[in-house]
XYZ file of C-alpha atoms in Angstrom:
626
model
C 14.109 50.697 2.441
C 14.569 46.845 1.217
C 13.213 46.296 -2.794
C 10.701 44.093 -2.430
C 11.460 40.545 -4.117
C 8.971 39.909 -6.588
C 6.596 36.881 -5.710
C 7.278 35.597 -8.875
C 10.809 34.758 -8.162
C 10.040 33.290 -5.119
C 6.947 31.119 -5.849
C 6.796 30.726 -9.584
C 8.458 28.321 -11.408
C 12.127 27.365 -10.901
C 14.396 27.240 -14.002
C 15.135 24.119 -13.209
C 15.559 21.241 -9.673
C 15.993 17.682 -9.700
C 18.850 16.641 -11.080
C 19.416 13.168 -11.639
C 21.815 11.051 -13.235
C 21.386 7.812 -15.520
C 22.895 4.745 -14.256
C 25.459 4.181 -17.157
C 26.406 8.030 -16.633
C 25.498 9.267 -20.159
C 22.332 11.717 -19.327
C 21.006 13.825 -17.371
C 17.558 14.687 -16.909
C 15.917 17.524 -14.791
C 12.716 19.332 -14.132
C 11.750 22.650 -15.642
C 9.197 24.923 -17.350
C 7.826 23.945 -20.965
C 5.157 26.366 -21.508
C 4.866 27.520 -18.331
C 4.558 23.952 -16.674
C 7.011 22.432 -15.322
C 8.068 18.939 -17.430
C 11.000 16.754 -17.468
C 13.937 17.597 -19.707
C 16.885 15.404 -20.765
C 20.327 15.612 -22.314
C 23.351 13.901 -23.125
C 25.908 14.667 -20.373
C 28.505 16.034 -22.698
C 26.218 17.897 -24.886
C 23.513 19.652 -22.050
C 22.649 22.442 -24.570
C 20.887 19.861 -26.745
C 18.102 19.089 -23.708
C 14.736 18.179 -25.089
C 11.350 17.860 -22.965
C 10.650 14.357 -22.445
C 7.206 15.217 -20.798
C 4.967 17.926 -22.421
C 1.964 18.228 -20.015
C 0.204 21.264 -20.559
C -1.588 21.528 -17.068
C 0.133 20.152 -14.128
C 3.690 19.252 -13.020
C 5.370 16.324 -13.583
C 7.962 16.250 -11.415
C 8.568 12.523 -9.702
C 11.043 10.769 -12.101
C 14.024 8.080 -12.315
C 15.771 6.369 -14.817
C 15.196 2.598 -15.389
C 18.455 0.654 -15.348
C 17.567 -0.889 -18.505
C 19.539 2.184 -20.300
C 16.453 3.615 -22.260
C 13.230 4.069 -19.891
C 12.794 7.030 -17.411
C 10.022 6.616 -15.190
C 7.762 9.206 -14.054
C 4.136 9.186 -11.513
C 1.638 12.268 -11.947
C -1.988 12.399 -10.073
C -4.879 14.561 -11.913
C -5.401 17.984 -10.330
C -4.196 16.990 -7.122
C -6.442 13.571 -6.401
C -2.911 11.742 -5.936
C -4.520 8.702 -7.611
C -0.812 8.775 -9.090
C 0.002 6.328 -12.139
C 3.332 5.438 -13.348
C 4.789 6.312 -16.839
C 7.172 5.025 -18.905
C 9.574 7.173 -21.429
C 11.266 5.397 -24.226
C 14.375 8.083 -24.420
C 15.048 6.269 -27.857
C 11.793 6.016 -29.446
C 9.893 9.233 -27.489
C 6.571 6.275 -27.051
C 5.546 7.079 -23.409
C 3.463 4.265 -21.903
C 1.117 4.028 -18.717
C 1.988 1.131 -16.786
C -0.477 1.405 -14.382
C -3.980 2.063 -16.571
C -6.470 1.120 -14.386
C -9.547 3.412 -12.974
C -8.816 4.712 -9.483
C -6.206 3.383 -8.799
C -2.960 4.838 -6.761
C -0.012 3.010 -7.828
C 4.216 3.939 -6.988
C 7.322 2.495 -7.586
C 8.655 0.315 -5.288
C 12.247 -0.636 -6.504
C 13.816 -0.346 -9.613
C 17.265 -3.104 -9.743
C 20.529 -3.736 -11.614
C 19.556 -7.532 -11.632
C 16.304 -7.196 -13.125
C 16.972 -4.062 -15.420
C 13.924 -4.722 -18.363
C 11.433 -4.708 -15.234
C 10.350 -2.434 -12.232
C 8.448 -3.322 -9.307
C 5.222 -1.245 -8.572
C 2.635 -1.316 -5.670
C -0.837 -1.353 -6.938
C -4.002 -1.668 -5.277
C -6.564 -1.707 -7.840
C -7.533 -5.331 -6.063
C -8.578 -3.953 -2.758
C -8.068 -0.070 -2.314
C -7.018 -0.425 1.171
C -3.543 -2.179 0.452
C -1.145 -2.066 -2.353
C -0.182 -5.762 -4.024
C 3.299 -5.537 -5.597
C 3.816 -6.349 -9.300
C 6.731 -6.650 -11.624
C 5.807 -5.005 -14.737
C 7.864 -5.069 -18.059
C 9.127 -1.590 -19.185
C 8.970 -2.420 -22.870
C 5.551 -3.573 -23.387
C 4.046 -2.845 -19.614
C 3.068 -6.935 -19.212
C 2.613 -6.977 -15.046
C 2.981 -10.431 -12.791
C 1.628 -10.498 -9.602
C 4.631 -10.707 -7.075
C 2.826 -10.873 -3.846
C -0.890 -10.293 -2.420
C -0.782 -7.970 0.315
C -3.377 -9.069 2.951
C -3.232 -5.718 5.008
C 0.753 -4.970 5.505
C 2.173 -1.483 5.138
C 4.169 -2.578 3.039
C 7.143 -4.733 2.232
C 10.892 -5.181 1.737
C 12.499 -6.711 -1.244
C 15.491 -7.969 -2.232
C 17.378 -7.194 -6.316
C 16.053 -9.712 -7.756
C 12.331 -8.379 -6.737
C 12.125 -11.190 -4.012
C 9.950 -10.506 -1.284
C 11.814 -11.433 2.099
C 9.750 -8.907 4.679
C 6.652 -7.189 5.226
C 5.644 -4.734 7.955
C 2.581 -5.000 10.285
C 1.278 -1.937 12.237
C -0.467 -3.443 15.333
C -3.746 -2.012 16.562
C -2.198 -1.152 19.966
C 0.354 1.060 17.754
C 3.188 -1.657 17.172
C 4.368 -3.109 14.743
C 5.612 -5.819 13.410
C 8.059 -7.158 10.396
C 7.723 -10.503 9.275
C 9.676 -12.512 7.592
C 8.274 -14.642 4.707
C 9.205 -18.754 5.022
C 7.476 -20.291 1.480
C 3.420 -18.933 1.140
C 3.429 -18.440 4.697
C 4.594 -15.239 6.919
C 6.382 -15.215 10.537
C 6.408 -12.360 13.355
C 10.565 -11.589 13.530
C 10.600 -8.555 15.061
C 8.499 -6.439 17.089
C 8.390 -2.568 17.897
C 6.446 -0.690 20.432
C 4.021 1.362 20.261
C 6.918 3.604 21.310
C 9.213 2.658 18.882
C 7.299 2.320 15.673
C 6.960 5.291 14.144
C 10.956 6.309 14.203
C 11.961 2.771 13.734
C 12.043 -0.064 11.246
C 13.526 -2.332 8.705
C 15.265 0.052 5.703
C 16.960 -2.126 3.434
C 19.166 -5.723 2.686
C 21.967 -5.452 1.297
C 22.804 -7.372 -1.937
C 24.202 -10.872 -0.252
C 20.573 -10.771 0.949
C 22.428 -11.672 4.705
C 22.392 -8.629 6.088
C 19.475 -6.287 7.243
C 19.507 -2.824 8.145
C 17.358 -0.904 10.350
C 16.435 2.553 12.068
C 15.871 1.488 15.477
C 14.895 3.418 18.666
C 14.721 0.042 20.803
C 16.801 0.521 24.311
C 17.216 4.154 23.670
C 15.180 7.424 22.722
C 17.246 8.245 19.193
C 16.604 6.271 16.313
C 20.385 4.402 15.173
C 21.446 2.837 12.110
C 21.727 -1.424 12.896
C 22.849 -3.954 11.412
C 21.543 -7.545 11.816
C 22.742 -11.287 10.500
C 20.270 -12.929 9.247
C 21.789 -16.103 9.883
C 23.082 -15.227 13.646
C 20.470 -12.999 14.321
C 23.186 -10.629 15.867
C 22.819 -6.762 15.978
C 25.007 -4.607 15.530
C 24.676 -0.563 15.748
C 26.610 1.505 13.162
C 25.940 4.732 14.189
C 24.020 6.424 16.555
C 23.295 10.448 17.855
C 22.174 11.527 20.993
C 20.544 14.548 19.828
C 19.122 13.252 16.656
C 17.672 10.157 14.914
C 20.715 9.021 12.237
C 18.815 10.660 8.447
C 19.640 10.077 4.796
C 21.769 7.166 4.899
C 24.055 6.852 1.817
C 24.631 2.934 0.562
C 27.572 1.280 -1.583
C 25.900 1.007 -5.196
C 27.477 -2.541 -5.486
C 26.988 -3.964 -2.164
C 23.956 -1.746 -0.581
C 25.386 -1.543 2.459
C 25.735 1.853 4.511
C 28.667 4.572 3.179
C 27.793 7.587 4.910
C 24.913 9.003 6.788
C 23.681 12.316 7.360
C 22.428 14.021 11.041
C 20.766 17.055 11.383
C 19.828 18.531 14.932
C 19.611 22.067 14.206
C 22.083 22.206 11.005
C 23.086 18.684 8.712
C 26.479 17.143 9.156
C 27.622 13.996 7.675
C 29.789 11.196 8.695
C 31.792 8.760 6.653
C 31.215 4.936 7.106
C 33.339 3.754 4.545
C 37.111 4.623 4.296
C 37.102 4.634 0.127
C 35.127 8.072 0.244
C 36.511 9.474 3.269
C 38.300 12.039 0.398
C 35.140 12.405 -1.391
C 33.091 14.198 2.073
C 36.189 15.802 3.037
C 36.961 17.470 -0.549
C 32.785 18.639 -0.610
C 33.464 20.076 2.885
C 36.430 22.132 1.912
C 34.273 23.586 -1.362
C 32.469 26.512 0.927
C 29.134 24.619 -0.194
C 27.038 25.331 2.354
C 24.816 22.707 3.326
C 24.870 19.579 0.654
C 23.604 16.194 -0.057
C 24.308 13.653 -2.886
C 21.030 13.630 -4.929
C 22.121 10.944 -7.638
C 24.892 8.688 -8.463
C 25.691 6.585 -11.582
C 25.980 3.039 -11.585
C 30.051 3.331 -11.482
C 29.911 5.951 -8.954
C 32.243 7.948 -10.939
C 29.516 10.604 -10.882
C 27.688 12.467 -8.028
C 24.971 14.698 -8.505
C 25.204 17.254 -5.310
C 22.845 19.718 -4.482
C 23.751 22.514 -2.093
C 22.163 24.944 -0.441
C 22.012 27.889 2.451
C 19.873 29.926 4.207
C 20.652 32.631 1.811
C 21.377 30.876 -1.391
C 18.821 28.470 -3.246
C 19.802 24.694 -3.912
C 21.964 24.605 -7.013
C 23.289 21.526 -8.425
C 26.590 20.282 -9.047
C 28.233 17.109 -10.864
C 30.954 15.931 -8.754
C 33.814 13.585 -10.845
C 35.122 11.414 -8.027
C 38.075 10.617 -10.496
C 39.026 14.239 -11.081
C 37.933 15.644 -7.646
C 35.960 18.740 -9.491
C 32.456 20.321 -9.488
C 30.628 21.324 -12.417
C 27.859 23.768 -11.929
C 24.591 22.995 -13.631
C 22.639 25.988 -12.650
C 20.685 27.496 -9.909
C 16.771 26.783 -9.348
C 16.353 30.503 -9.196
C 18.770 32.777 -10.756
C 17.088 35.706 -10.672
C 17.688 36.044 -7.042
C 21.113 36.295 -7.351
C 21.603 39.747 -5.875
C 18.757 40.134 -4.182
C 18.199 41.316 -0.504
C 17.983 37.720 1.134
C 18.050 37.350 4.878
C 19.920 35.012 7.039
C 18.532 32.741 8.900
C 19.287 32.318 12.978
C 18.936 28.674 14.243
C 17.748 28.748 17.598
C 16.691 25.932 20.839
C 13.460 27.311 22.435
C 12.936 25.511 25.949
C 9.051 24.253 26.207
C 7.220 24.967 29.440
C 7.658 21.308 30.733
C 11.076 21.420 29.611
C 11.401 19.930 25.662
C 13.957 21.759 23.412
C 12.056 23.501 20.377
C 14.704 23.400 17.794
C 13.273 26.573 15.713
C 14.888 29.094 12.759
C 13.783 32.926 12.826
C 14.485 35.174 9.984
C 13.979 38.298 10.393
C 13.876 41.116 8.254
C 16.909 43.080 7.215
C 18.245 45.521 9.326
C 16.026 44.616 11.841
C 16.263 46.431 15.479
C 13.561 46.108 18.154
C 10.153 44.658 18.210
C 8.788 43.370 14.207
C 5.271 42.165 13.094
C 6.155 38.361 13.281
C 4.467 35.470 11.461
C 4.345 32.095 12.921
C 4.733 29.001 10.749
C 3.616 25.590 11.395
C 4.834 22.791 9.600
C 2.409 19.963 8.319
C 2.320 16.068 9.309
C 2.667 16.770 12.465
C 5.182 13.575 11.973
C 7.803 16.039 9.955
C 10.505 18.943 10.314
C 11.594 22.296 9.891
C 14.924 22.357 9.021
C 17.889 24.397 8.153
C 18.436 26.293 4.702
C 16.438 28.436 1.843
C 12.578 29.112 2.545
C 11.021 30.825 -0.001
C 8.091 31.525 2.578
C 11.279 32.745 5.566
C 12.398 35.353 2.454
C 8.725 36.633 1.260
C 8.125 37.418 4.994
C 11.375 38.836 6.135
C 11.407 40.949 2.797
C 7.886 42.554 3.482
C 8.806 43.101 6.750
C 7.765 40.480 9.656
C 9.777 38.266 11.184
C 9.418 34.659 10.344
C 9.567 31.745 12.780
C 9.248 28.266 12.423
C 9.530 25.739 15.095
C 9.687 22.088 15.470
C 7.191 21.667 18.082
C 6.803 17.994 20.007
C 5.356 15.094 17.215
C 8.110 16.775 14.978
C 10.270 13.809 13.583
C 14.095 13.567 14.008
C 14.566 14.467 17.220
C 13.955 10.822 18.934
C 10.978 9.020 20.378
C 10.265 11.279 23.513
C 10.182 14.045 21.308
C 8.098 12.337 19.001
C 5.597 10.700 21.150
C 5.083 13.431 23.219
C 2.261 14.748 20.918
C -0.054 11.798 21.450
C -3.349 13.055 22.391
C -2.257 16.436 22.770
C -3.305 17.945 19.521
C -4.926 21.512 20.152
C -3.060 20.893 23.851
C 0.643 20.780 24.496
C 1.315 20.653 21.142
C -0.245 24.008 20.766
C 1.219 24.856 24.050
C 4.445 24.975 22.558
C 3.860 26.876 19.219
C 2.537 29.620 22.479
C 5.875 29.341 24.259
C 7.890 30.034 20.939
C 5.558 33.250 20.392
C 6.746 34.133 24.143
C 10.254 33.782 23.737
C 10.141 35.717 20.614
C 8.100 38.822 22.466
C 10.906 38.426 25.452
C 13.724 38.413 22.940
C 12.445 42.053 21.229
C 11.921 39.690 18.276
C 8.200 39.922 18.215
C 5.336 42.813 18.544
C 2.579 40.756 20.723
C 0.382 42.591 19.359
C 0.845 42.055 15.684
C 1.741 38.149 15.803
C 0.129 36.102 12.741
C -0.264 32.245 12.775
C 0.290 30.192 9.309
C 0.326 26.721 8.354
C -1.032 24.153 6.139
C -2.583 20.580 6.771
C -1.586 19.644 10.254
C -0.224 23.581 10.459
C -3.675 25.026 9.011
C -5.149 22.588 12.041
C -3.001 24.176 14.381
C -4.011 27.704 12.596
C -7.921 27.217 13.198
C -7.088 25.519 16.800
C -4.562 28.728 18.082
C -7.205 30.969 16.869
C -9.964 29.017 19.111
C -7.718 28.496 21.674
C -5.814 31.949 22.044
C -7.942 34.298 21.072
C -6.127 37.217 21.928
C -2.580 35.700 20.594
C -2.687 35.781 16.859
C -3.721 39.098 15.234
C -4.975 36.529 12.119
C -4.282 33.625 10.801
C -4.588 31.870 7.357
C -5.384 27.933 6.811
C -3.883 26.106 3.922
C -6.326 22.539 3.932
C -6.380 21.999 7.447
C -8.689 19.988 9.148
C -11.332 21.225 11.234
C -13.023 18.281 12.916
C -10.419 15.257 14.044
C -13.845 12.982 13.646
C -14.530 13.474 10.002
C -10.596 13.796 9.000
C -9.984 10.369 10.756
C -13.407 8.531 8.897
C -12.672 9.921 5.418
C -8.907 9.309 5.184
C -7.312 7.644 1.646
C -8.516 3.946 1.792
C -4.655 3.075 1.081
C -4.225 5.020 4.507
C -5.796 2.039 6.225
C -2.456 0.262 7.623
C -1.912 3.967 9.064
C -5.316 3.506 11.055
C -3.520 2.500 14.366
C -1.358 5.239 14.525
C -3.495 8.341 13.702
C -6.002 6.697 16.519
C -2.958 6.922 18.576
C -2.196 10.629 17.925
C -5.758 11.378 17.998
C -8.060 9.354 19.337
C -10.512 6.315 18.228
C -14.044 7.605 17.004
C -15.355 4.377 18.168
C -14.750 4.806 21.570
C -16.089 6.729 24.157
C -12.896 8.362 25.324
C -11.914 8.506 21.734
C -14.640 10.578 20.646
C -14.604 12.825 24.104
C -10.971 13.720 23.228
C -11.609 14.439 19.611
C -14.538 16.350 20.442
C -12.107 18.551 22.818
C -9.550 18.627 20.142
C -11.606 20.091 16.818
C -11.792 23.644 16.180
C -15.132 23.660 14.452
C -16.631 23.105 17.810
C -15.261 26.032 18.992
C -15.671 28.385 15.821
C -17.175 30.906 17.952
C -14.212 31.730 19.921
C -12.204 32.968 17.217
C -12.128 36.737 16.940
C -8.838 37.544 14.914
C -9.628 37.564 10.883
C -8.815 34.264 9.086
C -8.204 33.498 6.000
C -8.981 29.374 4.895
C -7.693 27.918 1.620
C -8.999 24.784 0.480
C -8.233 22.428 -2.668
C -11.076 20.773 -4.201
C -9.707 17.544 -4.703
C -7.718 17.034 -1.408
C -8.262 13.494 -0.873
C -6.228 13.645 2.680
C -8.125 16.671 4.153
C -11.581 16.972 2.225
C -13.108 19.855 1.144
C -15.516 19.302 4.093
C -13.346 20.512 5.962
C -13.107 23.436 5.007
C -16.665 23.902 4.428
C -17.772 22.875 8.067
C -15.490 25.321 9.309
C -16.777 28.257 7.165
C -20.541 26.925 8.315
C -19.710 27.412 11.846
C -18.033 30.587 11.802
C -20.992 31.745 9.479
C -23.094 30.444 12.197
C -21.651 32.963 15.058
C -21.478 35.981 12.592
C -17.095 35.541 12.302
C -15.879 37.045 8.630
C -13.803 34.704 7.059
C -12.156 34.732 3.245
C -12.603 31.567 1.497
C -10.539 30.422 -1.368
C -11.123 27.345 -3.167
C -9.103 25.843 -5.933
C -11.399 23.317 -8.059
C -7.787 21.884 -9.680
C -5.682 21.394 -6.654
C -5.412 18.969 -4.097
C -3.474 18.692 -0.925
C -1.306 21.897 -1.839
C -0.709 23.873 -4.590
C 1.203 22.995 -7.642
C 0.064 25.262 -10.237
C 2.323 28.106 -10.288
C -0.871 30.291 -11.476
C -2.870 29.158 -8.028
C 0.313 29.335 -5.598
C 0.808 33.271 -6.980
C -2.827 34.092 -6.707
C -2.834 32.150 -3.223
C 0.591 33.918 -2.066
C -1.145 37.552 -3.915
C -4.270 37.567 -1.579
C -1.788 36.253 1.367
C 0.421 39.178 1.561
C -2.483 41.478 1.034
C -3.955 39.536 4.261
C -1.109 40.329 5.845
C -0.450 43.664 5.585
C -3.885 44.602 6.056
C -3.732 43.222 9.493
C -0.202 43.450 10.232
C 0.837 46.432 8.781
C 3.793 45.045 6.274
C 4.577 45.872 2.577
C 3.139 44.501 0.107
C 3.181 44.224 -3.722
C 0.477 44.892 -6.005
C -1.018 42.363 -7.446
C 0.361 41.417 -10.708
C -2.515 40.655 -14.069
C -1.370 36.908 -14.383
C -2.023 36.638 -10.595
C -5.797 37.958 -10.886
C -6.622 35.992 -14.286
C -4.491 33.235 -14.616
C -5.558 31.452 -11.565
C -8.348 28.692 -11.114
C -8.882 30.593 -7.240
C -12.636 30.984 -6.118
C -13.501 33.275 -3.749
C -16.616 31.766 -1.915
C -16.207 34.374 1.036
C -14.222 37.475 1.208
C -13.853 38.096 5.007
C-alpha cells in the first residue's frame, strides 16, 4: 500500500517559484507565502537570509513581477478576485512606496516592454479609451506621469523597438489572416501577410537592437512554425532554425544585441540547441549536470548570471543560479520540499495514432506498482490553442497516488505541433476533436492501461467544454466527469467574451463558428452541450468562479438549468472570489477535497479525509450536491 501524499503538499502553497534576477545582478526576488498568501519577497544576492516581503496582500496572489532596469522599481500586475481587470504596480525597493500606475476604473492594463535605453520608464498597454483595444503608454516609474505613445485603432497589438518606438502592429483579418504593418510617419502599411492557415502559429516576435533586423515564427511554405530572420532594408529572409516535428519554442536572445542565442523544441520531451558559439559551453555544462529538464528563467544585464529552473516528471522545478564565469550552480530551493521522499510516479511519454491518422503526443502516469487494468482519469487541457507537456503535474501525482491512472493528451488544436495539427480542430469542437480524446481512452483499454468501465473525464475551460460535451456525446464512456468553468453553449461564450478579446473575434469564429450566420449558428447549435443536457447519464460534478470574465457564470448556470430540467443530479460549486481558475490555496484544497471524494465514490480510488481548513477556510458554495 502507497501513503497517500497529502493534498496539501501538492496543491497548497509552494515555499517558494519564480525566481528572477535584477538586471545589475545584486537581488533576487521570488514568490512565496506571507500569511498564508503568496507575495513577492526580495533579497540581496549575497545575503538571501535577509529576504523581506515586498508585497503584503492579505487575500490573493501576487505573483506576475519584474524588475525595472532603472535599479530600484520591481513591477508587479494583480486582478481582484479573479476579474483579470489587472493593474500594474510599482515597488520602490529603496523607499518600500508602492504606486499604481494604472488607476483607472475598469480598466485591464499589462506591461508591454520594459528597456535598457529608457530605464526611468516602462511601456504599458491600456485601454481605458476604448475597452476593445489597448493604446500603449510610456509611464514614468518614479512619479507614474503616462504619455500616450500610440492610439490603437483595432490592432492586436504592436511591436516596439528600445527606445519604446513603435515600428509594427498586427492585424487579424476577418477571413482569419493577418496582417503586420509597418508604420511610415502617422500613417500604417500592410508588409506582410499570413493565412488564415498560418496565423495563429506564426508572426513577428521581436527586432533586434540595430532596429534592422526582424524576427519571426513563421509557418509560411511549410506546416512547422521556424525561427526567420528578415532585413529590413533588403527585405531578405532568412530561416535560423527549423523542426519537422515541432514548431521552434522559447527562443533565448543576446541581452546586448536581441538577436537569437539558443532556442528550445519540445515534441514529446524539450531539447535545446545553441545558436551562438559564445555559450555553446554554457548548454553543454547544464546538460552534463543530471538536471533533468531545464530552462533559463532570468538573466542579469551582464549575463554573468542565469537563473535556471529544472524540473522532471518526478521532481518539482527547483531553481538554480548558474555563474557563467565560474561554471557552478547554486541551489536556491525547491517549490515543494516536503515531497522530497515521497512516493512520486514516473511519467511515460507516449504517440497515440488518431483514427484519421494524427499523432496524439500524450503522457500517462500511472500508479505505482501498477499491473493490469486501473481506474483511469482523463485530462483535458484548456485553450484548446495550448499543450500538455513533459515534467511534474501535481494533478498526474494526486491521481496516480490515489490510485487511477492519469492521461493527458494533446489532442488536434493543441499548439506546437505545426499548422495541420493545429488547424485541424476548426469546426470540429464536440467532433473530431472529441473524437480523439475517445481514441486515447481506446488505446489505453487495449494497452491493459485502462478499466472501460471506470474511465473519468476532467478538464477545465476548453477541457471542462470537452467534459460536459464527452458526457453528451459518449454516454456510456466516462463513468463521471467534473467541469472546471467550461462553457456550455458556444453562442453565449462567443457574445460575452472580454471586450479586449475583440481583435481575437476572427479567430474564435474560425474555431467555432459565426453567431451571425446561418451556418454559424447551425454548427454552434450542434456543438453546445447544454442542448444536449439530457443525454448525459454519468454523475458530474461543475465548478464555476463567480467572476470568470472569459467563461461567465452563465455558463455554468445554463448548464445546471438544463440538466435540472431532465431530472440529471449534478454537484455545483461556486466560488464568489475566483475567476477563471483558482488561486486561493483555501478554494483549490476545498475544490481538489470534494474532487477526490467525487472520485472515489464513482471510481473506487483512495481518498483522504477531508482536512478542517479544507471545510472552513474556503469561500466554496455548494448550490447543488449531485
Amino acid at each position: 500500500m502507497v501513503d497517500l501524499i497529502p493534498r496539501q503538499h501538492l496543491f497548497g502553497n509552494p515555499t517558494r517559484y519564480g525566481h528572477q534576477i535584477s538586471p545589475d545582478g545584486k537581488r533576487l526576488a521570488w514568490v512565496a507565502p506571507l500569511d498564508g498568501v503568496l507575495n513577492i519577497w526580495s533579497a540581496p544576492l549575497d545575503d538571501l537570509d535577509a529576504a523581506a516581503p515586498v508585497t503584503r496582500d492579505r487575500r490573493r496572489a501576487v505573483d506576475t513581477f519584474g524588475f525595472a532596469y532603472d535599479g530600484r522599481h520591481l513591477l508587479y500586475v494583480q486582478d481582484a478576485d479573479g476579474d483579470e481587470n489587472y493593474h500594474v504596480f510599482a515597488a520602490d525597493l529603496e523607499s518600500g512606496a508602492h504606486r499604481d500606475l494604472t488607476p483607472y476604473p475598469g480598466i485591464a492594463a499589462g506591461i508591454v516592454g520594459m528597456s535598457r535605453i529608457v530605464r526611468d520608464r516602462v511601456l504599458l498597454a491600456l485601454n481605458d479609451r476604448d475597452a476593445r483595444f489597448h493604446d500603449l503608454h510610456s509611464v514614468d516609474l518614479a512619479t507614474g506621469e503616462r504619455q500616450l505613445v500610440v492610439q490603437n485603432p483595432g490592432f492586436v497589438g504592436f511591436l516596439i523597438d528600445e527606445t519604446y518606438a513603435v515600428r509594427f502592429a498586427a492585424e487579424n483579418r476577418r477571413d482569419g489572416s493577418s496582417n503586420l504593418l509597418i508604420r511610415e510617419g502617422e500613417t500604417w502599411k500592410r508588409w506582410l501577410t499570413f493565412s488564415a492557415e498560418d496565423a495563429r502559429g506564426s508572426g513577428a516576435e521581436n527586432l533586434n537592437t540595430a532596429g534592422n533586423l526582424l524576427f519571426c515564427r513563421d509557418s509560411r511554405g511549410r506546416d512547422t512554425a521556424a525561427l526567420t530572420q528578415i532585413d529590413l532594408e533588403s527585405g531578405a529572409l532568412r530561416t535560423i532554425a527549423a523542426h519537422d516535428e515541432a514548431d521552434i519554442g522559447t527562443v533565448l536572445l543576446d541581452i546586448e544585441t536581441r538577436e537569437p542565442i539558443a532556442y528550445s523544441v519540445t515534441h514529446a520531451r524539450r531539447s535545446w540547441h545553441v545558436l551562438d558559439e559564445r555559450f555553446r559551453e554554457d548548454f553543454s555544462f547544464l546538460e552534463g549536470q543530471g538536471l533533468g529538464d531545464y530552462y533559463p528563467s532570468s538573466r542579469s544585464e551582464d549575463d554573468k548570471f542565469w537563473i535556471v529552473v529544472t524540473f522532471s516528471d518526478t521532481r518539482i522545478g527547483e531553481a538554480l543560479l548558474y555563474d557563467r564565469t565560474t561554471k557552478t550552480l547554486r541551489p536556491l530551493g525547491s517549490a515543494r520540499p516536503e515531497l522530497d521522499g515521497a512516493p512520486l510516479a514516473p511519467m511515460q511519454p507516449s504517440v497515440i495514432r488518431s483514427r484519421d491518422g494524427l499523432d496524439l503526443v500524450s503522457y500517462l502516469t500511472r500508479p505505482l506498482g501498477a499491473d493490469g487494468p486501473w481506474p483511469m482519469v482523463l485530462l483535458v487541457h484548456g485553450g484548446p490553442w495550448a499543450r500538455d507537456g513533459f515534467g511534474f503535474d501535481p494533478m498526474h501525482q494526486w491521481l496516480a497516488n490515489r490510485g487511477y491512472a492519469a492521461l493527458s493528451v494533446n489532442f488536434r488544436s493543441s499548439s506546437g505541433f505545426g499548422k495541420t495539427f493545429l488547424n485541424a480542430g476548426d469546426g470540429e469542437w464536440g467532433r473530431a476533436m472529441d473524437d480523439d480524446l475517445l481514441d486515447a481512452v481506446a488505446w489505453a483499454v487495449a494497452e491493459g492501461v485502462a478499466d472501460p468501465k471506470r474511465v473519468a473525464i476532467m478538464g477545465g475551460s476548453y477541457g471542462g467544454y470537452a467534459t460536459l460535451m464527452g458526457l453528451a456525446r459518449n454516454p456510456d464512456t466516462y463513468a463521471c466527469g467534473i467541469d472546471l468553468v467550461g462553457p456550455s453553449n458556444l453562442e453565449t461564450l462567443v457574445r460575452t467574451i472580454p471586450p479586449y478579446w475583440e481583435a481575437m473575434r476572427a479567430q474564435l469564429h474560425r474555431a467555432i463558428g459565426d453567431p451571425d450566420t446561418e451556418a454559424g449558428m447551425t454548427l454552434i447549435r450542434e456543438r453546445s452541450p447544454v442542448y444536449f443536457a439530457d443525454r448525459i447519464r454519468a454523475p458530474l460534478m461543475i465548478v464555476q468562479g463567480a467572476n470568470d470574465p472569459r467563461v461567465k457564470q452563465a455558463e455554468s448556470d445554463q448548464m445546471i438549468a438544463a440538466l435540472e430540467r431532465s431530472g440529471i443530479p449534478v454537484t455545483y460549486l461556486l466560488y464568489p472570489d475566483e475567476g477563471h481558475g483558482l488561486v486561493r490555496p483555501a478554494n483549490r484544497l476545498a475544490f481538489f477535497a470534494r474532487a477526490e471524494a467525487f472520485l472515489a465514490r464513482h471510481l473506487g480510488g483512495m481518498c483522504e479525509p477531508i482536512q478542517e481548513s479544507e471545510a472552513t477556510g474556503s469561500s466554496v458554495q455548494v448550490l447543488r450536491e449531485g
